[in-house]
Structure formats: structure tokens, C-alpha cells
XYZ file of C-alpha atoms in Angstrom:
191
model
C -65.935 -22.254 59.360
C -68.085 -19.646 60.822
C -69.453 -16.902 58.804
C -69.084 -13.615 60.412
C -70.965 -10.168 59.811
C -70.008 -8.709 56.641
C -69.092 -12.083 54.527
C -70.880 -13.743 52.054
C -73.758 -15.857 52.588
C -74.030 -14.023 56.504
C -77.896 -13.570 56.042
C -78.597 -16.946 55.437
C -76.659 -18.077 58.300
C -78.321 -15.417 60.338
C -81.996 -16.465 59.315
C -81.324 -20.065 60.413
C -79.479 -19.172 63.057
C -82.405 -17.094 64.466
C -85.188 -19.170 63.131
C -83.493 -22.153 65.240
C -83.243 -20.134 68.633
C -86.555 -19.015 68.317
C -88.130 -22.703 67.790
C -85.956 -24.334 70.377
C -86.778 -21.547 72.738
C -90.364 -21.744 72.305
C -90.385 -25.710 72.792
C -88.693 -25.134 75.780
C -91.004 -22.682 77.184
C -93.815 -25.232 75.854
C -92.192 -27.722 78.021
C -91.863 -25.929 81.422
C -95.399 -24.814 80.870
C -96.655 -28.877 80.554
C -94.152 -29.933 83.104
C -95.194 -27.234 85.613
C -99.129 -28.224 85.258
C -98.406 -31.548 85.347
C -96.518 -31.773 88.408
C -98.926 -29.031 90.292
C -102.322 -29.429 88.659
C -102.065 -25.634 88.543
C -100.871 -22.843 86.619
C -99.551 -20.965 89.624
C -96.159 -22.484 89.621
C -92.187 -21.452 89.655
C -92.157 -23.416 86.167
C -94.561 -20.737 85.019
C -92.338 -17.806 85.963
C -89.681 -19.611 84.302
C -91.457 -20.240 80.928
C -92.581 -16.536 81.262
C -89.093 -15.505 81.646
C -88.133 -17.536 78.511
C -90.592 -16.232 76.442
C -88.050 -12.784 76.527
C -85.232 -14.168 74.651
C -87.513 -16.448 72.359
C -89.586 -13.719 71.232
C -86.534 -11.325 70.824
C -84.950 -14.165 68.434
C -88.371 -14.330 66.819
C -89.012 -10.678 65.700
C -85.255 -10.446 64.540
C -85.714 -12.935 62.303
C -88.996 -11.654 60.901
C -86.706 -8.540 60.220
C -84.390 -10.308 58.105
C -86.124 -12.867 56.485
C -87.331 -10.747 53.548
C -83.721 -10.207 52.610
C -81.434 -12.604 50.826
C -77.656 -13.611 50.497
C -76.133 -11.865 47.468
C -75.300 -14.618 44.856
C -72.306 -16.378 45.149
C -71.228 -16.088 41.524
C -71.661 -12.002 41.923
C -69.394 -12.386 45.045
C -66.281 -14.285 43.456
C -66.379 -11.687 40.457
C -66.644 -8.532 43.172
C -63.630 -10.293 45.284
C -61.933 -11.090 42.192
C -62.151 -7.530 40.563
C -61.796 -5.652 44.173
C -59.185 -7.903 45.519
C -56.745 -5.229 46.905
C -60.090 -3.164 48.584
C -62.000 -3.609 51.661
C -64.995 -5.429 51.401
C -68.744 -6.303 53.328
C -71.520 -8.135 52.031
C -74.747 -9.047 52.724
C -75.536 -5.988 54.827
C -79.081 -4.762 56.283
C -78.425 -1.287 56.911
C -81.163 0.505 59.461
C -82.080 3.967 59.921
C -84.790 5.100 62.182
C -87.081 5.266 59.349
C -85.876 2.324 56.846
C -84.319 -0.698 56.156
C -81.915 -0.516 53.268
C -80.735 -3.806 52.196
C -77.025 -3.335 50.724
C -75.408 -6.620 48.855
C -71.832 -5.238 48.636
C -69.796 -1.981 49.709
C -66.087 -1.460 48.813
C -63.756 0.828 50.517
C -60.753 2.541 49.314
C -59.169 5.113 51.929
C -61.794 8.109 51.863
C -64.337 6.348 49.063
C -67.387 3.808 49.709
C -69.226 2.265 46.983
C -72.146 0.117 47.390
C -74.127 -2.100 45.579
C -78.203 -2.694 46.366
C -79.505 -4.785 43.882
C -83.304 -4.902 45.710
C -85.764 -2.470 44.239
C -86.729 -1.308 47.717
C -83.377 0.330 48.429
C -83.126 4.056 47.506
C -79.415 4.413 46.328
C -79.236 8.487 47.430
C -81.220 8.028 50.522
C -78.890 4.854 51.764
C -75.722 6.861 50.732
C -76.863 10.254 52.225
C -77.557 7.791 55.783
C -74.295 6.151 55.254
C -72.394 9.718 55.026
C -74.275 10.914 57.731
C -73.224 8.180 60.395
C -69.620 8.047 59.150
C -69.750 11.851 59.698
C -71.105 11.455 63.325
C -68.232 9.274 63.438
C -65.484 11.758 62.605
C -64.958 10.313 59.375
C -65.689 13.854 57.561
C -64.956 13.857 53.506
C -65.804 10.505 52.595
C -67.450 9.966 49.338
C -70.497 7.575 49.433
C -72.063 6.143 46.612
C -74.716 3.555 46.326
C -75.618 1.850 43.026
C -78.893 -0.236 42.207
C -77.375 -1.245 38.909
C -74.239 -4.186 39.122
C -72.071 -3.307 36.089
C -71.818 0.519 37.323
C -70.892 -0.705 40.631
C -68.345 -3.276 39.461
C -66.489 -1.135 37.073
C -66.036 1.333 39.625
C -64.939 -1.170 42.247
C -62.738 -2.006 39.528
C -61.298 1.342 38.865
C -60.664 1.920 42.760
C -59.048 -1.579 42.576
C -56.667 -0.239 39.597
C -55.813 2.836 41.553
C -54.600 1.317 44.392
C -52.492 -1.077 42.207
C -50.783 1.716 40.676
C -50.292 3.731 43.856
C -50.047 1.362 46.452
C -51.534 3.663 49.030
C -54.273 2.059 51.067
C -54.999 3.084 54.420
C -56.051 -0.446 55.913
C -56.752 1.123 59.488
C -59.366 3.515 58.183
C -60.942 1.437 55.640
C -61.283 -1.351 58.687
C -63.022 1.542 60.661
C -65.403 2.505 57.701
C -66.036 -1.279 57.360
C -66.754 -1.607 61.419
C -68.939 1.278 61.273
C -70.966 -0.179 58.849
C -71.241 -3.353 59.915
C -72.569 -1.957 63.268
C -75.455 0.019 61.686
C -76.274 -3.168 59.896
C -78.636 -6.117 61.181
């Protein structure tokens, strides 16, 4: 099964994928350089041009890998507990939200109608700033009036998620189209 962006374990899979892309890309570049030199006994050949062009995607994969490397995927037991307590909510996991100035890892997000709650266990993430950034991005995408709160502590986040799930369970009023649109926007601003 292929793990997609927003699912549990995405960051681990993404790190491996980018690392392998960079490694194989640079091996290919080295192979082209060596082959060109062995055939022509000179650096001035078509293989060198191909090797230089091959450096571009390899370098891109390497820089993305370096950017994602410090961030870890959410623990499986925590993710399972969140999914259990928020079974009726739209969820997203393993996000590294980026702004112009900062990189903000968010472990999990639950979405219910016009409410977004996030859990950011990384001490480098500032919850208020992350919530403000998410709210601004949603407003830019014509989703005004969305309540956004990011928690640094797991227990308050889980209790809020459980409360939202209970509200949906009683009212049976979830706007899945709106929730999926908000989730899509959040995944778009995530690495």
C-alpha cells in the first residue's frame, strides 16, 4: 500500500524516497562522467553535459531530503488513539507546514466543519504562530471564520478531538466537502 501525504508514516516514507532519489541520481551522474572520460579521454563531451543536467534533479531531491530529515513521523500508537477518538472527523498526519519564515511540524490535525485542531509535539513549533499561519492561508483560500487551534500538549488536543467527534455523533452534521477542501489546503502548504 502506498502511503500518501497526510497519512501516518508519510514522513518516514518521504525521507527514504528522497534519499534514494538523490543517491541514485548522483551515482548516475558519476557514471556518466566516468563513462565520458573513459571513452574520449577528455572532460569536453556529451556525457559531461548529460551529467551536469542530471545534477539538477539529484540536487533538488537532496535539498528536499535535508529539509525533511529533522522531522519524525508521529508514533503509531498515538496516531491509532487519535483515529479511534476522532473516527467521524477528517484527519491529517505527518505534516511539515511551511511559511516564508518558518518550518512548523504538525503531527496531527482533526477537522470538523469550521473547526481545525492540531497537535504539534515538536518543541520548535510555536502553536500560536502555526495556528495564525493556517488561519491566514485558509482565509486567502476563501475559508473565513474557521477556528484554528494548535496544541503543544497531546492530552488537551485529544480531549478536543474527542469532543468534536461527540458533537458530530449527536448532530450528524458534517460537511465532508468543506473538511476535505480544508485538508487539501493544509496538505498543499506542507512539505
